[in-house]
Each structure stands twice: as structure tokens, then as C-alpha cells.
């Protein structure tokens, strides 16, 4: 499947660290809300299957702490969140607010494979104290570990890009 050319077309500058962090923070609020709805739905399904009393006993005994199925579900929802935005428009909601776009070096939308690689590499990039993100301060093209691994880049779009 051929990736579509994102609009507007142009050679835009790489996105700086502060702008990236602002967009990440914005998206994190939305993602936390999605996690809360997902966890609530998951708990509702557990109650339907096992009964409220048994789930309450499990919660009281700490058996639900670190529930691996819930963790996997939240990771899956997070991946779906980012993949949907990145592959369709090249932007999450936070990226739209801060005029950031994720793209291939030629300006095309990223592929699902690139999105999955980006998502997976971002985890250790953050878990290393953010070193993978700070890497952009030493890279000549201002790329993070996830940019390098996935063959993508973040660019800053010009002002007025979304005016009607």
C-alpha cells in the first residue's frame, strides 16, 4: 500500500525538544482518559464474568494489582491510539495543537510498520531517563531514537497551516 503525501507539502524544520514535550504532555492527558475508560470497561467485563463479590475479594487481596491482561490491553489501546493518528494524518491531537507532524523523510505519511517500530523504541527511550529523546540534542538532524529506528522525522509546520 502506497503511503499518501501529507499536506501541506514542504521542507519543514525539525521540531525542537520543548515543542515535542508540550505535545507529549497534551496527548498524555487524552491517553490517560482513554486508559480510564478502558480500565473501567475491563473491570465491568470481569464483574459480568466472575461476579461483583469475587472481583471485590480479588481487589481486596491485591490480586488485581499488576493485572497482566489489563496491562497488555492498555498497551494495545495506546498503540492503536498512536497508530491511528500517525498513519492517517501524521499528527495526534497534541501534535496538531503544537503544529508538529510525523512523516517519512519524503513527506509521506508513515506506514503501520514504522508506527509500531516507533512506538516500541519509544518505551526504552523513555525508560532510560529520557536519553532516547534527549539524543536529538546531539544528532545533527535532531532525531530521537524512535525517529532513527523507524526512519521517520518530526517537523514543525508553519503558522496558519489550519486556517480555513
Short mmCIF file of C-alpha atoms in Angstrom, two decimals, residues 13-162:
data_model
loop_
_atom_site.label_atom_id
_atom_site.label_comp_id
_atom_site.label_asym_id
_atom_site.label_seq_id
_atom_site.Cartn_x
_atom_site.Cartn_y
_atom_site.Cartn_z
CA UNK A 13 12.36 22.36 10.09
CA UNK A 14 12.91 19.64 12.68
CA UNK A 15 10.84 20.01 15.85
CA UNK A 16 12.66 21.14 18.98
CA UNK A 17 12.68 19.46 22.38
CA UNK A 18 10.31 21.85 24.21
CA UNK A 19 7.65 21.66 21.49
CA UNK A 20 7.89 17.85 21.48
CA UNK A 21 7.50 17.68 25.25
CA UNK A 22 4.48 20.02 25.14
CA UNK A 23 2.74 17.83 22.56
CA UNK A 24 3.57 14.68 24.55
CA UNK A 25 2.07 16.24 27.68
CA UNK A 26 -1.07 17.25 25.82
CA UNK A 27 -1.51 13.76 24.37
CA UNK A 28 -0.83 12.17 27.74
CA UNK A 29 -3.95 13.80 29.22
CA UNK A 30 -6.08 12.35 26.42
CA UNK A 31 -4.40 8.95 26.70
CA UNK A 32 -4.98 8.83 30.48
CA UNK A 33 -8.69 9.45 29.89
CA UNK A 34 -8.74 6.61 27.35
CA UNK A 35 -6.91 4.34 29.83
CA UNK A 36 -9.50 5.15 32.50
CA UNK A 37 -12.40 4.25 30.19
CA UNK A 38 -10.59 1.07 29.10
CA UNK A 39 -9.88 0.01 32.69
CA UNK A 40 -13.49 0.74 33.69
CA UNK A 41 -14.79 -1.38 30.79
CA UNK A 42 -12.32 -4.16 31.63
CA UNK A 43 -13.45 -4.17 35.25
CA UNK A 44 -17.09 -4.24 34.12
CA UNK A 45 -16.44 -7.29 31.97
CA UNK A 46 -14.64 -9.03 34.86
CA UNK A 47 -17.64 -8.33 37.10
CA UNK A 48 -20.03 -9.74 34.48
CA UNK A 49 -17.93 -12.89 34.13
CA UNK A 50 -16.92 -13.55 37.75
CA UNK A 51 -19.46 -11.62 39.78
CA UNK A 52 -19.04 -8.48 41.86
CA UNK A 53 -18.24 -10.32 45.09
CA UNK A 54 -15.37 -12.34 43.63
CA UNK A 55 -13.87 -9.28 41.91
CA UNK A 56 -14.17 -7.34 45.18
CA UNK A 57 -12.34 -10.14 47.03
CA UNK A 58 -9.62 -10.15 44.37
CA UNK A 59 -9.26 -6.39 44.66
CA UNK A 60 -9.10 -6.52 48.46
CA UNK A 61 -6.45 -9.24 48.41
CA UNK A 62 -4.33 -7.35 45.86
CA UNK A 63 -4.77 -9.92 43.10
CA UNK A 64 -5.81 -7.22 40.63
CA UNK A 65 -2.67 -5.17 41.27
CA UNK A 66 -0.44 -5.64 38.27
CA UNK A 67 -3.10 -7.49 36.27
CA UNK A 68 -1.11 -8.58 33.19
CA UNK A 69 -4.18 -8.78 30.96
CA UNK A 70 -5.15 -5.21 31.83
CA UNK A 71 -1.59 -4.02 31.24
CA UNK A 72 -1.49 -5.67 27.83
CA UNK A 73 -4.88 -4.17 27.00
CA UNK A 74 -3.67 -0.67 27.95
CA UNK A 75 -0.53 -1.09 25.85
CA UNK A 76 -2.65 -2.24 22.92
CA UNK A 77 -5.02 0.71 23.30
CA UNK A 78 -2.02 3.07 23.43
CA UNK A 79 -0.54 1.55 20.28
CA UNK A 80 -3.89 1.82 18.50
CA UNK A 81 -4.22 5.46 19.62
CA UNK A 82 -0.85 6.46 18.18
CA UNK A 83 -1.02 4.31 15.06
CA UNK A 84 -4.42 5.71 14.13
CA UNK A 85 -3.31 9.32 14.35
CA UNK A 86 0.20 8.85 12.95
CA UNK A 87 -0.77 6.84 9.86
CA UNK A 88 -3.85 8.86 8.93
CA UNK A 89 -2.78 12.48 9.37
CA UNK A 90 0.73 12.29 10.76
CA UNK A 91 -0.47 14.05 13.90
CA UNK A 92 -2.00 13.28 17.26
CA UNK A 93 -4.22 15.96 18.80
CA UNK A 94 -1.29 17.33 20.81
CA UNK A 95 0.84 17.44 17.69
CA UNK A 96 -1.89 19.39 15.88
CA UNK A 97 -2.00 21.99 18.66
CA UNK A 98 1.77 22.44 18.53
CA UNK A 99 1.97 22.27 14.69
CA UNK A 100 4.10 19.12 14.70
CA UNK A 101 3.85 16.44 12.06
CA UNK A 102 5.32 12.94 11.92
CA UNK A 103 6.37 11.96 8.44
CA UNK A 104 8.75 9.96 6.32
CA UNK A 105 11.77 11.91 5.04
CA UNK A 106 9.99 12.42 1.69
CA UNK A 107 6.89 13.94 3.35
CA UNK A 108 4.65 10.87 3.06
CA UNK A 109 2.54 9.52 5.92
CA UNK A 110 4.29 6.80 7.90
CA UNK A 111 3.41 3.15 7.49
CA UNK A 112 1.94 0.94 10.22
CA UNK A 113 5.26 -0.91 10.44
CA UNK A 114 7.10 2.38 11.04
CA UNK A 115 4.49 3.33 13.64
CA UNK A 116 4.90 0.06 15.53
CA UNK A 117 8.69 0.38 15.48
CA UNK A 118 8.43 3.99 16.67
CA UNK A 119 6.07 3.02 19.50
CA UNK A 120 8.22 0.08 20.64
CA UNK A 121 11.51 2.01 20.56
CA UNK A 122 9.94 4.94 22.44
CA UNK A 123 9.48 2.73 25.51
CA UNK A 124 13.19 2.13 26.24
CA UNK A 125 13.96 5.67 25.03
CA UNK A 126 11.85 7.00 27.93
CA UNK A 127 12.81 4.29 30.42
CA UNK A 128 16.48 5.27 30.08
CA UNK A 129 15.69 8.53 31.83
CA UNK A 130 14.59 10.14 28.57
CA UNK A 131 18.02 9.63 26.98
CA UNK A 132 16.39 8.44 23.76
CA UNK A 133 14.52 11.73 23.48
CA UNK A 134 17.48 13.86 24.58
CA UNK A 135 19.52 12.15 21.85
CA UNK A 136 18.13 14.79 19.48
CA UNK A 137 20.36 17.37 21.16
CA UNK A 138 23.45 15.55 19.79
CA UNK A 139 22.06 14.29 16.50
CA UNK A 140 22.78 16.62 13.55
CA UNK A 141 19.24 16.09 12.22
CA UNK A 142 17.58 16.44 15.68
CA UNK A 143 16.41 12.82 15.65
CA UNK A 144 15.43 10.75 18.68
CA UNK A 145 15.99 7.01 18.99
CA UNK A 146 12.45 6.35 17.75
CA UNK A 147 12.99 8.66 14.76
CA UNK A 148 16.19 6.85 13.80
CA UNK A 149 14.83 3.32 14.32
CA UNK A 150 11.60 3.94 12.39
CA UNK A 151 13.06 6.09 9.60
CA UNK A 152 10.70 8.95 10.42
CA UNK A 153 11.02 12.56 11.50
CA UNK A 154 9.08 15.21 13.36
CA UNK A 155 8.76 18.58 11.65
CA UNK A 156 7.25 21.89 12.68
CA UNK A 157 4.61 23.20 10.30
CA UNK A 158 4.32 26.92 9.56
CA UNK A 159 1.80 29.14 11.34
CA UNK A 160 -1.62 29.35 9.72
CA UNK A 161 -1.49 25.78 8.43
CA UNK A 162 -5.03 25.03 9.63
#
